[in-house]
Amino acid sequence: MIPVTKPFLPPQEEYTRYVNGIWNRNWLTNNGPLVNEIELRLKEYLGLKHLLYVGNGTIALQLAIKALNLVGKEIITTPFSYVATTSSIVWEGYKPVFADIDPLTLTINPLEIENKITSSTAAILATHVYGNACDIHAIDKIAKRHKLKVIYDAAHCFGSKYDGRSVFDFGDISTASFHATKIFHTIEGGSVCSNDPDLIKRVSYMRNFGHSGPEDFAGLGINGKNSEFHAAMGLVNLKYIDEILRKRKELSLYYDQVLSNLEVSKPKINDKCSFNFAYYPIIFKSEMDLAKSFERLNRAEIFPRRYFYPSLSQLPYVERENLPVTDDLSKRVLCLPLYHTLSFEEIDLIARLLMRIQNHGV
Ligand SMILES: *Cc1c(COP(=O)(O)O)cnc(C)c1O
């Protein structure tokens, strides 16, 4: 069986060593030493001033939206992302307004953002899809001109850079996911980054029920904390991240080589982005072509995923919008298996099946 992804697992003894420390200290959660250490190490590794480690990438988004104290009811967002991007907006009581994507990069199209701005617009929430950075400069310019806040859902972006800096370093606030399926993971986990120290302070209270002392509250909060066990997994995995990033690049380039005659295209990587190879998406000429390949691979116990289909504008709790680029592309894009322990032989097999479907239809 070849799934679309498999979580990275470090040598078990290395994790156990951290767990022994947790047993000795009897400190399991609530801003423990390992949570502090992972925050420090991540800031160091990513070159960031501030980073808060939180429960997951979804609570990170919700904290980001809440902490900005937005004025206005609408948040302009991308229809081409994981459902958490849109659900967080709705959960926080705002209305998602979808701006179509760029047909080459598959990230939100800045011109479409500008078309959707009204007097009710409060913010822009854009996803760096597959680890490929949005057109950050253009989005920031639009936001400045219209006095809008920018949140980046950087869930896929660990290791991606823009203009030589971590992608997490952009926007008013940037969120990440460290879920088991992501490139760097802490089993469950996420982060909130911002260069605004006041905003970071607000989020740090918010993630801990709003506590500013044992009997004091700075404001409304929620449980957005993460545990010592999760931080421990992160500390071990961080030792392997350079190797993980190197391996994914190698596997992706191998896919490129063996699929060079396959009649598909790939999303264009933003010129200013140094890409982390988080996913291996291919774009078929038609949904029919995708369906045939998908079915053939499934028969061989190979399970690629349709990231991201359907368009988020089709969710049952949002207002549908006509988004021709997303509606078309989301039907034709497929992410092939990509994970640390995937072998070249497995890629050969996937390539052979895809070529056979294309050339012989079976
Ligand atoms: C994974 C993901 C999330 C949610 O992160 P969790 O840690 O699973 O809550 C949000 N946005 C995008 C784009 C994602 O891929």
mmCIF file of C-alpha atoms and ligand atoms in Angstrom:
data_model
loop_
_atom_site.group_PDB
_atom_site.id
_atom_site.type_symbol
_atom_site.label_atom_id
_atom_site.label_comp_id
_atom_site.label_asym_id
_atom_site.label_seq_id
_atom_site.Cartn_x
_atom_site.Cartn_y
_atom_site.Cartn_z
ATOM 1 C CA MET A 1 0.000 0.000 0.000
ATOM 2 C CA ILE A 2 1.345 3.412 -0.965
ATOM 3 C CA PRO A 3 -0.587 6.277 0.696
ATOM 4 C CA VAL A 4 -0.251 9.918 -0.319
ATOM 5 C CA THR A 5 1.839 10.530 2.796
ATOM 6 C CA LYS A 6 3.278 8.788 5.831
ATOM 7 C CA PRO A 7 4.300 10.615 9.006
ATOM 8 C CA PHE A 8 8.042 10.819 9.657
ATOM 9 C CA LEU A 9 9.056 8.751 12.677
ATOM 10 C CA PRO A 10 12.435 9.304 14.340
ATOM 11 C CA PRO A 11 14.335 6.511 16.155
ATOM 12 C CA GLN A 12 12.093 5.560 19.077
ATOM 13 C CA GLU A 13 14.874 5.712 21.695
ATOM 14 C CA GLU A 14 15.378 9.406 21.016
ATOM 15 C CA TYR A 15 11.745 10.121 21.809
ATOM 16 C CA THR A 16 11.844 7.846 24.868
ATOM 17 C CA ARG A 17 14.756 9.834 26.295
ATOM 18 C CA TYR A 18 12.590 12.967 26.293
ATOM 19 C CA VAL A 19 9.648 11.038 27.769
ATOM 20 C CA ASN A 20 11.870 9.875 30.645
ATOM 21 C CA GLY A 21 12.602 13.521 31.379
ATOM 22 C CA ILE A 22 8.869 14.292 31.433
ATOM 23 C CA TRP A 23 8.363 11.463 33.962
ATOM 24 C CA ASN A 24 11.142 12.811 36.154
ATOM 25 C CA ARG A 25 9.744 16.335 36.150
ATOM 26 C CA ASN A 26 6.079 15.266 36.389
ATOM 27 C CA TRP A 27 5.252 18.305 34.219
ATOM 28 C CA LEU A 28 3.029 17.253 31.334
ATOM 29 C CA THR A 29 1.551 20.433 29.892
ATOM 30 C CA ASN A 30 0.908 24.148 30.614
ATOM 31 C CA ASN A 31 3.949 25.934 29.196
ATOM 32 C CA GLY A 32 6.484 23.332 30.331
ATOM 33 C CA PRO A 33 10.226 23.309 29.634
ATOM 34 C CA LEU A 34 9.964 21.308 26.407
ATOM 35 C CA VAL A 35 7.292 23.654 25.006
ATOM 36 C CA ASN A 36 9.625 26.562 25.801
ATOM 37 C CA GLU A 37 12.524 24.734 24.209
ATOM 38 C CA ILE A 38 10.670 23.930 20.974
ATOM 39 C CA GLU A 39 9.624 27.574 20.649
ATOM 40 C CA LEU A 40 13.251 28.698 21.069
ATOM 41 C CA ARG A 41 14.614 26.093 18.663
ATOM 42 C CA LEU A 42 11.995 26.841 16.014
ATOM 43 C CA LYS A 43 12.648 30.588 16.204
ATOM 44 C CA GLU A 44 16.354 29.864 15.853
ATOM 45 C CA TYR A 45 15.930 27.443 12.949
ATOM 46 C CA LEU A 46 13.468 29.641 11.068
ATOM 47 C CA GLY A 47 15.121 32.977 11.889
ATOM 48 C CA LEU A 48 11.996 34.446 13.522
ATOM 49 C CA LYS A 49 11.591 36.963 16.308
ATOM 50 C CA HIS A 50 8.393 35.507 17.742
ATOM 51 C CA LEU A 51 6.701 32.124 17.522
ATOM 52 C CA LEU A 52 4.003 30.643 19.726
ATOM 53 C CA TYR A 53 3.569 26.892 19.773
ATOM 54 C CA VAL A 54 -0.139 25.956 19.878
ATOM 55 C CA GLY A 55 -2.407 22.906 19.815
ATOM 56 C CA ASN A 56 -2.835 22.628 16.060
ATOM 57 C CA GLY A 57 -2.914 24.606 12.824
ATOM 58 C CA THR A 58 -6.653 25.207 13.021
ATOM 59 C CA ILE A 59 -6.621 26.791 16.476
ATOM 60 C CA ALA A 60 -3.634 28.833 15.207
ATOM 61 C CA LEU A 61 -5.855 30.257 12.456
ATOM 62 C CA GLN A 62 -8.715 30.926 14.856
ATOM 63 C CA LEU A 63 -6.415 32.659 17.346
ATOM 64 C CA ALA A 64 -4.967 34.749 14.505
ATOM 65 C CA ILE A 65 -8.396 35.883 13.323
ATOM 66 C CA LYS A 66 -9.580 36.584 16.878
ATOM 67 C CA ALA A 67 -6.435 38.403 18.011
ATOM 68 C CA LEU A 68 -6.493 40.944 15.179
ATOM 69 C CA ASN A 69 -9.705 42.549 16.523
ATOM 70 C CA LEU A 70 -10.899 43.041 12.949
ATOM 71 C CA VAL A 71 -13.224 45.805 11.888
ATOM 72 C CA GLY A 72 -15.656 44.572 9.240
ATOM 73 C CA LYS A 73 -17.511 41.328 8.590
ATOM 74 C CA GLU A 74 -15.879 39.849 5.511
ATOM 75 C CA ILE A 75 -12.579 38.079 5.071
ATOM 76 C CA ILE A 76 -11.299 37.631 1.545
ATOM 77 C CA THR A 77 -9.800 34.181 1.164
ATOM 78 C CA THR A 78 -8.796 31.479 -1.279
ATOM 79 C CA PRO A 79 -11.201 28.748 -2.402
ATOM 80 C CA PHE A 80 -8.209 26.479 -3.082
ATOM 81 C CA SER A 81 -6.940 25.256 0.290
ATOM 82 C CA TYR A 82 -7.713 22.786 3.021
ATOM 83 C CA VAL A 83 -11.153 23.188 4.621
ATOM 84 C CA ALA A 84 -9.657 24.578 7.865
ATOM 85 C CA THR A 85 -8.841 27.867 6.112
ATOM 86 C CA THR A 86 -12.520 28.571 5.434
ATOM 87 C CA SER A 87 -14.009 26.863 8.491
ATOM 88 C CA SER A 88 -11.869 29.031 10.803
ATOM 89 C CA ILE A 89 -13.300 32.181 9.229
ATOM 90 C CA VAL A 90 -16.876 30.970 9.672
ATOM 91 C CA TRP A 91 -16.188 29.625 13.194
ATOM 92 C CA GLU A 92 -14.932 33.062 14.210
ATOM 93 C CA GLY A 93 -18.139 34.655 12.936
ATOM 94 C CA TYR A 94 -16.872 36.210 9.703
ATOM 95 C CA LYS A 95 -18.071 35.719 6.161
ATOM 96 C CA PRO A 96 -15.589 34.182 3.731
ATOM 97 C CA VAL A 97 -15.508 35.966 0.392
ATOM 98 C CA PHE A 98 -13.619 33.961 -2.190
ATOM 99 C CA ALA A 99 -11.130 35.421 -4.633
ATOM 100 C CA ASP A 100 -10.136 33.182 -7.527
ATOM 101 C CA ILE A 101 -6.627 31.745 -7.862
ATOM 102 C CA ASP A 102 -3.846 32.336 -10.328
ATOM 103 C CA PRO A 103 -3.989 29.602 -13.004
ATOM 104 C CA LEU A 104 -0.219 29.045 -12.925
ATOM 105 C CA THR A 105 0.731 29.180 -9.240
ATOM 106 C CA LEU A 106 -2.658 28.061 -7.801
ATOM 107 C CA THR A 107 -2.320 30.672 -5.047
ATOM 108 C CA ILE A 108 -4.840 33.491 -4.569
ATOM 109 C CA ASN A 109 -4.766 36.041 -7.396
ATOM 110 C CA PRO A 110 -4.060 39.562 -6.064
ATOM 111 C CA LEU A 111 -6.159 41.166 -8.829
ATOM 112 C CA GLU A 112 -9.134 39.041 -7.792
ATOM 113 C CA ILE A 113 -8.608 40.111 -4.168
ATOM 114 C CA GLU A 114 -8.840 43.732 -5.204
ATOM 115 C CA ASN A 115 -12.099 43.041 -7.096
ATOM 116 C CA LYS A 116 -13.709 41.606 -3.952
ATOM 117 C CA ILE A 117 -12.882 44.430 -1.545
ATOM 118 C CA THR A 118 -15.929 46.252 -0.157
ATOM 119 C CA SER A 119 -16.552 48.552 2.812
ATOM 120 C CA SER A 120 -17.217 45.366 4.865
ATOM 121 C CA THR A 121 -13.843 43.779 4.151
ATOM 122 C CA ALA A 122 -11.830 43.224 7.327
ATOM 123 C CA ALA A 123 -8.877 41.123 6.268
ATOM 124 C CA ILE A 124 -7.249 38.866 3.719
ATOM 125 C CA LEU A 125 -6.572 35.227 4.615
ATOM 126 C CA ALA A 126 -4.387 33.595 1.978
ATOM 127 C CA THR A 127 -2.841 30.125 1.834
ATOM 128 C CA HIS A 128 0.667 29.421 0.555
ATOM 129 C CA VAL A 129 -0.602 26.387 -1.334
ATOM 130 C CA TYR A 130 1.624 23.242 -1.274
ATOM 131 C CA GLY A 131 4.414 25.327 0.312
ATOM 132 C CA ASN A 132 4.526 27.676 -2.685
ATOM 133 C CA ALA A 133 4.452 31.284 -1.473
ATOM 134 C CA CYS A 134 1.641 33.609 -2.574
ATOM 135 C CA ASP A 135 2.504 36.832 -4.359
ATOM 136 C CA ILE A 136 3.247 38.344 -0.953
ATOM 137 C CA HIS A 137 4.506 41.708 -2.219
ATOM 138 C CA ALA A 138 1.355 42.322 -4.269
ATOM 139 C CA ILE A 139 -0.956 41.212 -1.453
ATOM 140 C CA ASP A 140 0.810 43.394 1.110
ATOM 141 C CA LYS A 141 0.561 46.385 -1.212
ATOM 142 C CA ILE A 142 -3.187 45.900 -1.654
ATOM 143 C CA ALA A 143 -3.627 45.446 2.096
ATOM 144 C CA LYS A 144 -1.743 48.648 2.861
ATOM 145 C CA ARG A 145 -3.691 50.621 0.274
ATOM 146 C CA HIS A 146 -7.044 49.469 1.712
ATOM 147 C CA LYS A 147 -5.916 49.264 5.362
ATOM 148 C CA LEU A 148 -6.635 45.558 5.630
ATOM 149 C CA LYS A 149 -4.954 42.987 7.859
ATOM 150 C CA VAL A 150 -3.241 40.008 6.242
ATOM 151 C CA ILE A 151 -3.189 36.497 7.679
ATOM 152 C CA TYR A 152 -1.191 33.818 5.907
ATOM 153 C CA ASP A 153 -2.133 30.183 6.321
ATOM 154 C CA ALA A 154 1.387 28.808 6.020
ATOM 155 C CA ALA A 155 0.407 25.277 7.088
ATOM 156 C CA HIS A 156 2.432 23.750 4.232
ATOM 157 C CA CYS A 157 5.432 26.044 4.462
ATOM 158 C CA PHE A 158 7.955 24.664 6.896
ATOM 159 C CA GLY A 159 11.320 25.213 5.174
ATOM 160 C CA SER A 160 9.936 27.419 2.378
ATOM 161 C CA LYS A 161 11.472 30.855 1.979
ATOM 162 C CA TYR A 162 10.413 34.079 0.292
ATOM 163 C CA ASP A 163 13.031 36.672 -0.533
ATOM 164 C CA GLY A 164 15.450 34.611 1.542
ATOM 165 C CA ARG A 165 13.352 34.698 4.730
ATOM 166 C CA SER A 166 11.076 32.044 6.200
ATOM 167 C CA VAL A 167 7.598 32.304 4.706
ATOM 168 C CA PHE A 168 6.340 32.426 8.319
ATOM 169 C CA ASP A 169 7.884 35.892 8.599
ATOM 170 C CA PHE A 170 5.275 37.667 6.428
ATOM 171 C CA GLY A 171 1.830 39.186 6.888
ATOM 172 C CA ASP A 172 0.413 40.702 10.057
ATOM 173 C CA ILE A 173 0.274 37.162 11.329
ATOM 174 C CA SER A 174 1.217 33.800 9.901
ATOM 175 C CA THR A 175 0.097 30.366 11.035
ATOM 176 C CA ALA A 176 1.542 26.887 10.582
ATOM 177 C CA SER A 177 0.459 23.307 11.171
ATOM 178 C CA PHE A 178 2.727 20.680 12.691
ATOM 179 C CA HIS A 179 0.227 17.871 12.132
ATOM 180 C CA ALA A 180 1.638 14.373 11.601
ATOM 181 C CA THR A 181 1.088 14.617 7.836
ATOM 182 C CA LYS A 182 3.007 17.857 7.452
ATOM 183 C CA ILE A 183 6.678 18.196 6.525
ATOM 184 C CA PHE A 184 7.763 19.026 10.094
ATOM 185 C CA HIS A 185 5.465 17.591 12.727
ATOM 186 C CA THR A 186 4.860 17.315 16.462
ATOM 187 C CA ILE A 187 2.048 14.710 16.014
ATOM 188 C CA GLU A 188 -0.540 17.466 16.537
ATOM 189 C CA GLY A 189 0.618 21.059 16.733
ATOM 190 C CA GLY A 190 0.850 24.423 15.123
ATOM 191 C CA SER A 191 2.276 27.890 15.484
ATOM 192 C CA VAL A 192 1.423 31.555 15.326
ATOM 193 C CA CYS A 193 4.094 33.990 14.124
ATOM 194 C CA SER A 194 4.053 37.764 13.937
ATOM 195 C CA ASN A 195 6.509 40.631 14.152
ATOM 196 C CA ASP A 196 4.088 42.629 16.295
ATOM 197 C CA PRO A 197 5.008 41.999 19.965
ATOM 198 C CA ASP A 198 1.625 43.260 21.228
ATOM 199 C CA LEU A 199 -0.235 40.882 18.962
ATOM 200 C CA ILE A 200 1.988 37.998 20.096
ATOM 201 C CA LYS A 201 1.344 38.895 23.723
ATOM 202 C CA ARG A 202 -2.402 38.886 23.081
ATOM 203 C CA VAL A 203 -2.251 35.467 21.429
ATOM 204 C CA SER A 204 -0.117 34.068 24.243
ATOM 205 C CA TYR A 205 -2.841 35.004 26.747
ATOM 206 C CA MET A 206 -5.569 33.805 24.416
ATOM 207 C CA ARG A 207 -4.104 30.336 23.990
ATOM 208 C CA ASN A 208 -4.144 29.916 27.780
ATOM 209 C CA PHE A 209 -7.796 30.785 28.525
ATOM 210 C CA GLY A 210 -6.910 34.489 28.691
ATOM 211 C CA HIS A 211 -4.983 33.999 31.961
ATOM 212 C CA SER A 212 -2.565 36.790 32.822
ATOM 213 C CA GLY A 213 -2.077 35.360 36.322
ATOM 214 C CA PRO A 214 -3.594 32.556 38.417
ATOM 215 C CA GLU A 215 -6.619 34.740 39.210
ATOM 216 C CA ASP A 216 -6.355 37.350 36.463
ATOM 217 C CA PHE A 217 -7.589 37.480 32.902
ATOM 218 C CA ALA A 218 -6.318 39.755 30.147
ATOM 219 C CA GLY A 219 -9.285 38.985 27.906
ATOM 220 C CA LEU A 220 -11.233 36.217 26.231
ATOM 221 C CA GLY A 221 -9.279 33.029 25.754
ATOM 222 C CA ILE A 222 -9.485 29.402 24.727
ATOM 223 C CA ASN A 223 -7.418 26.267 25.285
ATOM 224 C CA GLY A 224 -4.865 26.533 22.482
ATOM 225 C CA LYS A 225 -1.950 25.023 24.410
ATOM 226 C CA ASN A 226 0.168 22.066 23.467
ATOM 227 C CA SER A 227 1.820 19.414 25.651
ATOM 228 C CA GLU A 228 5.327 18.340 26.639
ATOM 229 C CA PHE A 229 4.860 15.058 24.727
ATOM 230 C CA HIS A 230 4.088 16.882 21.498
ATOM 231 C CA ALA A 231 6.963 19.293 22.016
ATOM 232 C CA ALA A 232 9.260 16.300 22.604
ATOM 233 C CA MET A 233 8.327 14.798 19.238
ATOM 234 C CA GLY A 234 9.043 18.162 17.645
ATOM 235 C CA LEU A 235 12.444 18.464 19.318
ATOM 236 C CA VAL A 236 13.465 15.050 18.014
ATOM 237 C CA ASN A 237 12.055 15.645 14.531
ATOM 238 C CA LEU A 238 13.766 19.009 14.244
ATOM 239 C CA LYS A 239 17.114 17.190 14.318
ATOM 240 C CA TYR A 240 16.082 15.439 11.093
ATOM 241 C CA ILE A 241 14.406 18.321 9.262
ATOM 242 C CA ASP A 242 17.299 19.128 6.939
ATOM 243 C CA GLU A 243 17.492 15.475 5.936
ATOM 244 C CA ILE A 244 13.693 15.365 5.457
ATOM 245 C CA LEU A 245 13.781 18.455 3.224
ATOM 246 C CA ARG A 246 16.730 17.081 1.237
ATOM 247 C CA LYS A 247 15.025 13.736 0.682
ATOM 248 C CA ARG A 248 11.752 15.285 -0.502
ATOM 249 C CA LYS A 249 13.609 17.387 -3.039
ATOM 250 C CA GLU A 250 15.454 14.338 -4.297
ATOM 251 C CA LEU A 251 12.233 12.304 -4.612
ATOM 252 C CA SER A 252 10.436 15.199 -6.342
ATOM 253 C CA LEU A 253 13.229 15.622 -8.871
ATOM 254 C CA TYR A 254 13.118 11.889 -9.518
ATOM 255 C CA TYR A 255 9.361 12.130 -10.186
ATOM 256 C CA ASP A 256 10.100 14.983 -12.626
ATOM 257 C CA GLN A 257 12.551 12.778 -14.454
ATOM 258 C CA VAL A 258 10.403 9.636 -14.772
ATOM 259 C CA LEU A 259 7.235 11.635 -15.567
ATOM 260 C CA SER A 260 8.874 13.901 -18.161
ATOM 261 C CA ASN A 261 6.762 12.352 -20.947
ATOM 262 C CA LEU A 262 3.504 12.441 -19.023
ATOM 263 C CA GLU A 263 1.136 15.042 -20.477
ATOM 264 C CA VAL A 264 0.482 16.912 -17.245
ATOM 265 C CA SER A 265 1.618 20.258 -15.912
ATOM 266 C CA LYS A 266 2.750 21.354 -12.470
ATOM 267 C CA PRO A 267 2.024 24.502 -10.483
ATOM 268 C CA LYS A 268 4.547 27.250 -11.142
ATOM 269 C CA ILE A 269 6.669 28.049 -8.113
ATOM 270 C CA ASN A 270 6.760 31.759 -7.267
ATOM 271 C CA ASP A 271 10.069 33.258 -8.516
ATOM 272 C CA LYS A 272 10.858 34.662 -5.078
ATOM 273 C CA CYS A 273 10.105 31.392 -3.303
ATOM 274 C CA SER A 274 12.615 28.750 -2.372
ATOM 275 C CA PHE A 275 10.289 25.747 -2.290
ATOM 276 C CA ASN A 276 10.179 22.998 0.371
ATOM 277 C CA PHE A 277 8.781 20.229 -1.871
ATOM 278 C CA ALA A 278 5.944 19.626 0.578
ATOM 279 C CA TYR A 279 3.687 18.044 -2.070
ATOM 280 C CA TYR A 280 3.943 16.605 -5.565
ATOM 281 C CA PRO A 281 0.866 17.905 -7.426
ATOM 282 C CA ILE A 282 0.234 17.207 -11.105
ATOM 283 C CA ILE A 283 -2.436 18.855 -13.245
ATOM 284 C CA PHE A 284 -4.185 16.667 -15.835
ATOM 285 C CA LYS A 285 -5.671 17.978 -19.078
ATOM 286 C CA SER A 286 -9.157 16.905 -18.021
ATOM 287 C CA GLU A 287 -10.999 15.537 -15.007
ATOM 288 C CA MET A 288 -11.605 12.390 -17.067
ATOM 289 C CA ASP A 289 -7.844 11.849 -17.425
ATOM 290 C CA LEU A 290 -7.441 12.351 -13.698
ATOM 291 C CA ALA A 291 -10.240 9.901 -12.925
ATOM 292 C CA LYS A 292 -8.714 7.147 -15.095
ATOM 293 C CA SER A 293 -5.291 7.489 -13.504
ATOM 294 C CA PHE A 294 -6.747 7.773 -10.005
ATOM 295 C CA GLU A 295 -8.763 4.602 -10.468
ATOM 296 C CA ARG A 296 -5.823 2.662 -11.953
ATOM 297 C CA LEU A 297 -3.490 3.692 -9.132
ATOM 298 C CA ASN A 298 -6.104 2.783 -6.517
ATOM 299 C CA ARG A 299 -6.396 -0.696 -8.073
ATOM 300 C CA ALA A 300 -2.653 -1.067 -7.500
ATOM 301 C CA GLU A 301 -3.096 -0.018 -3.845
ATOM 302 C CA ILE A 302 -1.630 3.430 -4.522
ATOM 303 C CA PHE A 303 -3.632 6.251 -2.979
ATOM 304 C CA PRO A 304 -2.925 9.750 -4.273
ATOM 305 C CA ARG A 305 -5.231 12.505 -2.977
ATOM 306 C CA ARG A 306 -7.251 15.206 -4.655
ATOM 307 C CA TYR A 307 -5.735 18.165 -2.794
ATOM 308 C CA PHE A 308 -7.749 20.408 -3.066
ATOM 309 C CA TYR A 309 -11.111 19.265 -4.341
ATOM 310 C CA PRO A 310 -13.843 20.391 -4.167
ATOM 311 C CA SER A 311 -13.449 24.163 -4.215
ATOM 312 C CA LEU A 312 -14.120 25.582 -0.730
ATOM 313 C CA SER A 313 -16.775 27.782 -2.299
ATOM 314 C CA GLN A 314 -18.881 24.599 -2.556
ATOM 315 C CA LEU A 315 -18.975 24.024 1.213
ATOM 316 C CA PRO A 316 -22.541 23.707 2.504
ATOM 317 C CA TYR A 317 -22.130 26.630 4.948
ATOM 318 C CA VAL A 318 -20.803 29.333 2.607
ATOM 319 C CA GLU A 319 -22.228 31.442 -0.166
ATOM 320 C CA ARG A 320 -21.305 29.931 -3.517
ATOM 321 C CA GLU A 321 -19.369 32.032 -5.933
ATOM 322 C CA ASN A 322 -18.454 31.652 -9.536
ATOM 323 C CA LEU A 323 -14.710 31.038 -9.564
ATOM 324 C CA PRO A 324 -13.830 29.733 -13.012
ATOM 325 C CA VAL A 325 -10.107 29.100 -12.446
ATOM 326 C CA THR A 326 -10.568 27.249 -9.161
ATOM 327 C CA ASP A 327 -13.611 25.346 -10.370
ATOM 328 C CA ASP A 328 -11.624 24.085 -13.339
ATOM 329 C CA LEU A 329 -8.222 23.423 -11.723
ATOM 330 C CA SER A 330 -9.509 21.813 -8.539
ATOM 331 C CA LYS A 331 -11.064 19.111 -10.737
ATOM 332 C CA ARG A 332 -7.798 18.340 -12.509
ATOM 333 C CA VAL A 333 -5.113 18.395 -9.830
ATOM 334 C CA LEU A 334 -3.842 15.316 -8.042
ATOM 335 C CA CYS A 335 -1.138 14.994 -5.373
ATOM 336 C CA LEU A 336 1.053 11.935 -5.838
ATOM 337 C CA PRO A 337 2.535 10.025 -2.882
ATOM 338 C CA LEU A 338 5.488 11.824 -1.301
ATOM 339 C CA TYR A 339 7.042 10.964 2.043
ATOM 340 C CA HIS A 340 10.415 10.365 3.630
ATOM 341 C CA THR A 341 10.466 6.581 3.239
ATOM 342 C CA LEU A 342 9.006 6.480 -0.290
ATOM 343 C CA SER A 343 11.454 4.565 -2.511
ATOM 344 C CA PHE A 344 12.654 5.236 -6.046
ATOM 345 C CA GLU A 345 11.208 1.822 -7.011
ATOM 346 C CA GLU A 346 7.783 2.896 -5.763
ATOM 347 C CA ILE A 347 8.037 6.085 -7.828
ATOM 348 C CA ASP A 348 9.036 3.947 -10.838
ATOM 349 C CA LEU A 349 5.908 1.848 -10.334
ATOM 350 C CA ILE A 350 3.651 4.920 -10.058
ATOM 351 C CA ALA A 351 5.238 6.397 -13.179
ATOM 352 C CA ARG A 352 4.866 3.149 -15.130
ATOM 353 C CA LEU A 353 1.154 2.952 -14.338
ATOM 354 C CA LEU A 354 0.552 6.623 -15.223
ATOM 355 C CA MET A 355 2.416 6.273 -18.535
ATOM 356 C CA ARG A 356 0.507 3.111 -19.408
ATOM 357 C CA ILE A 357 -2.850 4.773 -18.780
ATOM 358 C CA GLN A 358 -1.821 7.720 -20.935
ATOM 359 C CA ASN A 359 -0.413 5.652 -23.804
ATOM 360 C CA HIS A 360 -2.662 2.570 -23.774
ATOM 361 C CA GLY A 361 -5.671 3.559 -21.671
ATOM 362 C CA VAL A 362 -5.289 0.592 -19.303
HETATM 363 C C1 LIG B 1 -3.302 20.968 7.652
HETATM 364 C C2 LIG B 1 -3.849 22.300 7.320
HETATM 365 C C3 LIG B 1 -4.502 23.098 8.267
HETATM 366 C C4 LIG B 1 -4.910 22.583 9.613
HETATM 367 O O1 LIG B 1 -3.876 22.211 10.424
HETATM 368 P P1 LIG B 1 -4.157 21.187 11.637
HETATM 369 O O2 LIG B 1 -2.859 21.207 12.369
HETATM 370 O O3 LIG B 1 -4.466 19.861 11.029
HETATM 371 O O4 LIG B 1 -5.279 21.723 12.438
HETATM 372 C C5 LIG B 1 -4.878 24.379 7.909
HETATM 373 N N1 LIG B 1 -4.666 24.861 6.661
HETATM 374 C C6 LIG B 1 -4.060 24.112 5.732
HETATM 375 C C7 LIG B 1 -3.834 24.709 4.373
HETATM 376 C C8 LIG B 1 -3.660 22.801 6.010
HETATM 377 O O5 LIG B 1 -3.115 22.046 5.057
#
